[in-house]
């Protein structure tokens, strides 16, 4: 008796599906990092994600080369996107830091331009705006010097008799003339428009009215170029018993210069 023996044919195993989660993670992080890199303020996020994506992508590519995974395209793309994220991160950081630096410089420049230059006594340095209020009044022929090169000088007062057409003089009071000189030692032209002196006299510090008349000025006008000066003559009406005429001058209207005061002896 013979038996027909038929051995079963061995079945070829189906190829295993090889996965590469690291490559996929690198791709996802690389995409997010690249998109973040196009926003300069998110440069830090692009840098972090770019580093992680680059590392995961390189490791995933290594697994493909060793035959442990078969999604080479995903791993390589993740690596490239990780590198792109790093490049965009650097560019974003440069843009952000440059913008911040420019903004800080602009703010500093604005503050310096708007900072008030306080007057200083002759031979002294200009003081800050807060300190200028504590300064003593200047005397006749002394100069108020400002940091931008502007200098203002008020002369000693001279008694005079207003003519019959003068306005602002009260009978029984005394009239005094002072000369005010503005000299520009700076580098830019100074607009004197709006610069005019105010005065007080007497124990009560009452306003000394400005006298208007022939050969008397009312206010400064026009510009003073660098290296030039301009002189005006003003007159004030003071009580007969007044011993001091206080003259105050604000160089032009605005906040660029503090007002300076002179205590001038009269009587």
Protein backbone atom coordinates (compact mmCIF):
# COMPACT_ATOMS: atom_id res chain seq x y z
CA UNK A 1 0.00 0.00 0.00
CA UNK A 2 1.37 3.28 -1.00
CA UNK A 3 0.43 6.61 0.30
CA UNK A 4 0.58 9.76 -1.73
CA UNK A 5 2.11 12.13 0.67
CA UNK A 6 1.81 15.83 -0.24
CA UNK A 7 3.56 18.26 1.97
CA UNK A 8 1.96 21.69 2.31
CA UNK A 9 3.82 24.53 0.60
CA UNK A 10 5.27 27.02 3.08
CA UNK A 11 3.51 30.38 2.93
CA UNK A 12 5.66 33.47 2.46
CA UNK A 13 4.98 35.88 5.35
CA UNK A 14 3.54 39.26 4.34
CA UNK A 15 6.00 42.11 4.78
CA UNK A 16 5.54 43.83 8.08
CA UNK A 17 4.33 47.38 8.02
CA UNK A 18 7.23 49.44 9.26
CA UNK A 19 6.35 52.62 11.03
CA UNK A 20 8.44 55.67 11.81
CA UNK A 21 6.68 57.79 14.42
CA UNK A 22 9.77 59.94 14.87
CA UNK A 23 9.71 61.02 11.24
CA UNK A 24 6.03 61.87 11.44
CA UNK A 25 6.57 63.89 14.61
CA UNK A 26 9.46 65.72 12.94
CA UNK A 27 7.22 66.59 9.99
CA UNK A 28 4.43 67.96 12.20
CA UNK A 29 6.77 69.98 14.41
CA UNK A 30 8.67 71.23 11.36
CA UNK A 31 5.48 72.52 9.77
CA UNK A 32 4.38 74.32 12.93
CA UNK A 33 7.88 75.70 13.49
CA UNK A 34 8.14 76.99 9.92
CA UNK A 35 4.77 78.73 10.11
CA UNK A 36 5.77 80.29 13.45
CA UNK A 37 9.02 81.48 11.91
CA UNK A 38 7.16 83.75 9.49
CA UNK A 39 5.97 85.76 12.51
CA UNK A 40 9.06 87.59 13.89
CA UNK A 41 7.69 87.78 17.45
CA UNK A 42 7.36 83.97 17.51
CA UNK A 43 11.03 83.41 16.68
CA UNK A 44 11.51 81.66 20.03
CA UNK A 45 8.78 79.11 19.27
CA UNK A 46 10.16 78.49 15.79
CA UNK A 47 13.61 77.90 17.28
CA UNK A 48 12.41 75.40 19.87
CA UNK A 49 10.25 73.43 17.44
CA UNK A 50 12.96 73.59 14.80
CA UNK A 51 15.56 72.00 17.09
CA UNK A 52 13.19 69.21 18.11
CA UNK A 53 12.06 68.59 14.52
CA UNK A 54 15.65 68.49 13.28
CA UNK A 55 16.69 65.96 15.92
CA UNK A 56 13.65 63.74 15.39
CA UNK A 57 14.03 63.96 11.62
CA UNK A 58 17.68 62.90 11.74
CA UNK A 59 16.91 60.00 14.05
CA UNK A 60 13.98 58.97 11.85
CA UNK A 61 16.18 59.08 8.75
CA UNK A 62 18.68 56.88 10.53
CA UNK A 63 15.98 54.30 11.23
CA UNK A 64 15.08 54.25 7.54
CA UNK A 65 18.70 53.60 6.58
CA UNK A 66 18.87 50.71 9.05
CA UNK A 67 15.73 49.20 7.57
CA UNK A 68 13.68 49.81 10.67
CA UNK A 69 11.24 52.11 8.90
CA UNK A 70 10.13 52.86 5.37
CA UNK A 71 8.77 56.44 5.46
CA UNK A 72 11.96 58.09 4.35
CA UNK A 73 10.19 61.00 2.65
CA UNK A 74 8.37 62.00 5.82
CA UNK A 75 11.54 61.89 7.93
CA UNK A 76 13.59 63.85 5.39
CA UNK A 77 10.86 66.46 4.98
CA UNK A 78 10.62 66.84 8.75
CA UNK A 79 14.40 67.35 8.92
CA UNK A 80 14.32 70.01 6.20
CA UNK A 81 11.43 71.84 7.82
CA UNK A 82 13.21 71.71 11.18
CA UNK A 83 16.26 73.34 9.61
CA UNK A 84 14.04 75.94 7.92
CA UNK A 85 12.43 76.72 11.28
CA UNK A 86 15.86 77.39 12.79
CA UNK A 87 16.80 79.73 9.95
CA UNK A 88 13.52 81.63 10.25
CA UNK A 89 14.00 81.77 14.02
CA UNK A 90 17.35 83.49 13.62
CA UNK A 91 15.93 85.95 11.09
CA UNK A 92 12.95 86.69 13.33
CA UNK A 93 15.20 87.26 16.33
CA UNK A 94 17.32 89.74 14.36
CA UNK A 95 14.23 91.60 13.14
CA UNK A 96 12.66 91.71 16.60
CA UNK A 97 15.79 92.85 18.45
CA UNK A 98 16.54 95.45 15.77
CA UNK A 99 13.00 96.83 15.98
CA UNK A 100 13.17 97.01 19.79
CA UNK A 101 16.56 98.69 19.66
CA UNK A 102 15.34 101.27 17.14
CA UNK A 103 12.27 101.95 19.26
CA UNK A 104 14.37 102.47 22.38
CA UNK A 105 16.72 104.79 20.51
CA UNK A 106 13.79 106.78 19.16
CA UNK A 107 12.29 107.11 22.64
CA UNK A 108 15.64 108.26 24.07
CA UNK A 109 16.00 110.79 21.28
CA UNK A 110 12.49 112.10 21.87
CA UNK A 111 13.09 112.44 25.59
CA UNK A 112 16.37 114.27 25.02
CA UNK A 113 14.79 116.61 22.49
CA UNK A 114 11.87 117.41 24.78
CA UNK A 115 13.94 117.66 27.97
CA UNK A 116 14.06 121.20 29.28
CA UNK A 117 17.41 122.89 29.53
CA UNK A 118 17.48 124.92 32.74
CA UNK A 119 19.41 128.20 33.06
CA UNK A 120 22.68 128.27 34.92
CA UNK A 121 24.49 131.06 36.68
CA UNK A 122 27.66 132.42 35.04
CA UNK A 123 30.48 129.91 35.23
CA UNK A 124 28.13 127.15 36.35
CA UNK A 125 26.64 124.25 34.50
CA UNK A 126 23.02 124.05 33.40
CA UNK A 127 20.77 122.30 35.89
CA UNK A 128 17.83 120.00 35.37
CA UNK A 129 14.33 121.33 35.16
CA UNK A 130 13.49 120.27 38.70
CA UNK A 131 16.56 121.95 40.17
CA UNK A 132 16.11 125.20 38.29
CA UNK A 133 13.23 126.20 40.55
CA UNK A 134 15.63 126.33 43.50
CA UNK A 135 18.15 128.59 41.76
CA UNK A 136 18.56 132.15 42.92
CA UNK A 137 17.64 134.99 40.54
CA UNK A 138 20.43 136.37 38.41
CA UNK A 139 21.84 139.85 38.86
CA UNK A 140 22.14 142.59 36.27
CA UNK A 141 24.40 141.75 33.30
CA UNK A 142 24.51 138.08 34.27
CA UNK A 143 23.70 135.46 31.66
CA UNK A 144 21.26 132.56 31.66
CA UNK A 145 22.97 129.85 29.58
CA UNK A 146 21.11 126.86 28.17
CA UNK A 147 22.44 123.50 27.05
CA UNK A 148 21.62 124.13 23.38
CA UNK A 149 23.92 127.17 23.30
CA UNK A 150 21.28 129.84 23.81
CA UNK A 151 22.27 132.68 26.17
CA UNK A 152 20.06 135.46 27.56
CA UNK A 153 21.44 138.55 29.31
CA UNK A 154 19.59 141.41 30.99
CA UNK A 155 21.35 144.73 31.63
CA UNK A 156 21.16 146.94 34.70
CA UNK A 157 18.05 149.16 34.64
CA UNK A 158 18.30 152.82 33.74
CA UNK A 159 15.79 155.42 34.87
CA UNK A 160 14.25 157.55 32.14
CA UNK A 161 11.37 159.90 31.58
CA UNK A 162 8.73 158.62 29.14
CA UNK A 163 7.59 161.09 26.50
CA UNK A 164 4.08 162.46 26.38
CA UNK A 165 2.97 159.82 23.93
CA UNK A 166 4.15 156.85 25.99
CA UNK A 167 1.57 154.35 27.20
CA UNK A 168 1.77 152.34 30.43
CA UNK A 169 3.37 154.93 32.72
CA UNK A 170 1.46 156.05 35.80
CA UNK A 171 2.11 159.47 37.25
CA UNK A 172 4.02 159.20 40.51
CA UNK A 173 5.76 155.97 39.47
CA UNK A 174 9.25 155.64 38.05
CA UNK A 175 10.16 154.32 34.63
CA UNK A 176 13.15 152.07 33.93
CA UNK A 177 14.69 150.75 30.73
CA UNK A 178 16.55 147.43 30.39
CA UNK A 179 18.22 145.85 27.40
CA UNK A 180 17.80 142.14 26.77
CA UNK A 181 20.29 140.29 24.58
CA UNK A 182 19.72 136.86 23.09
CA UNK A 183 22.85 135.22 21.70
CA UNK A 184 22.82 131.95 19.79
CA UNK A 185 25.98 129.92 20.40
CA UNK A 186 24.33 126.70 19.28
CA UNK A 187 24.23 124.96 15.93
CA UNK A 188 20.64 125.66 14.93
CA UNK A 189 18.71 128.86 14.29
CA UNK A 190 16.57 129.99 17.24
CA UNK A 191 13.12 131.42 16.63
CA UNK A 192 12.64 134.30 19.07
CA UNK A 193 8.97 134.79 18.23
CA UNK A 194 6.93 135.00 21.41
CA UNK A 195 9.89 135.92 23.62
CA UNK A 196 8.99 138.89 25.79
CA UNK A 197 9.96 139.95 29.33
CA UNK A 198 7.59 140.25 32.26
CA UNK A 199 8.39 142.32 35.32
CA UNK A 200 7.32 142.75 38.94
CA UNK A 201 8.23 145.42 41.45
CA UNK A 202 7.46 146.49 45.01
CA UNK A 203 7.11 144.56 48.24
CA UNK A 204 3.94 142.87 47.07
CA UNK A 205 5.47 141.76 43.81
CA UNK A 206 2.83 143.56 41.78
CA UNK A 207 3.14 143.46 38.00
CA UNK A 208 5.26 146.24 36.60
CA UNK A 209 3.45 147.38 33.48
CA UNK A 210 5.41 147.50 30.26
CA UNK A 211 5.74 151.01 28.86
CA UNK A 212 5.10 151.43 25.16
CA UNK A 213 6.69 154.34 23.40
CA UNK A 214 9.17 155.57 20.86
CA UNK A 215 12.39 153.52 20.63
CA UNK A 216 10.95 150.90 22.99
CA UNK A 217 10.35 147.31 21.99
CA UNK A 218 7.39 145.10 22.80
CA UNK A 219 8.68 141.61 22.02
CA UNK A 220 11.33 139.72 20.07
CA UNK A 221 10.60 138.55 16.56
CA UNK A 222 12.42 136.63 13.84
CA UNK A 223 15.23 134.11 14.11
CA UNK A 224 18.75 134.31 15.46
CA UNK A 225 21.23 132.33 13.40
CA UNK A 226 24.12 130.41 15.02
CA UNK A 227 26.87 132.81 16.07
CA UNK A 228 24.53 135.82 16.00
CA UNK A 229 22.77 137.89 18.65
CA UNK A 230 19.87 140.30 18.92
CA UNK A 231 19.25 143.08 21.47
CA UNK A 232 15.95 144.72 22.41
CA UNK A 233 15.11 147.56 24.80
CA UNK A 234 12.12 147.31 27.11
CA UNK A 235 10.72 149.70 29.68
CA UNK A 236 8.68 149.11 32.85
CA UNK A 237 6.68 151.21 35.25
CA UNK A 238 7.53 150.65 38.94
CA UNK A 239 6.29 152.17 42.20
CA UNK A 240 8.48 155.04 43.40
CA UNK A 241 9.35 153.17 46.60
CA UNK A 242 10.32 149.91 44.86
CA UNK A 243 13.92 148.81 45.39
CA UNK A 244 14.02 145.79 43.10
CA UNK A 245 12.67 145.20 39.62
CA UNK A 246 12.31 141.48 38.90
CA UNK A 247 12.45 140.68 35.19
CA UNK A 248 11.49 137.23 33.94
CA UNK A 249 12.11 135.96 30.42
CA UNK A 250 10.84 132.78 28.80
CA UNK A 251 12.88 132.16 25.63
CA UNK A 252 10.11 131.60 23.08
CA UNK A 253 6.94 129.75 23.84
CA UNK A 254 7.18 126.04 24.69
CA UNK A 255 8.94 123.63 27.00
CA UNK A 256 12.43 123.66 25.53
CA UNK A 257 13.76 126.35 27.89
CA UNK A 258 12.92 127.28 31.46
CA UNK A 259 12.14 130.88 32.28
CA UNK A 260 14.98 132.81 33.94
CA UNK A 261 14.68 135.69 36.43
CA UNK A 262 16.83 138.71 37.18
CA UNK A 263 16.60 140.84 40.32
CA UNK A 264 17.61 144.34 39.28
CA UNK A 265 18.26 147.07 41.85
CA UNK A 266 16.33 150.28 41.31
CA UNK A 267 15.39 153.38 43.34
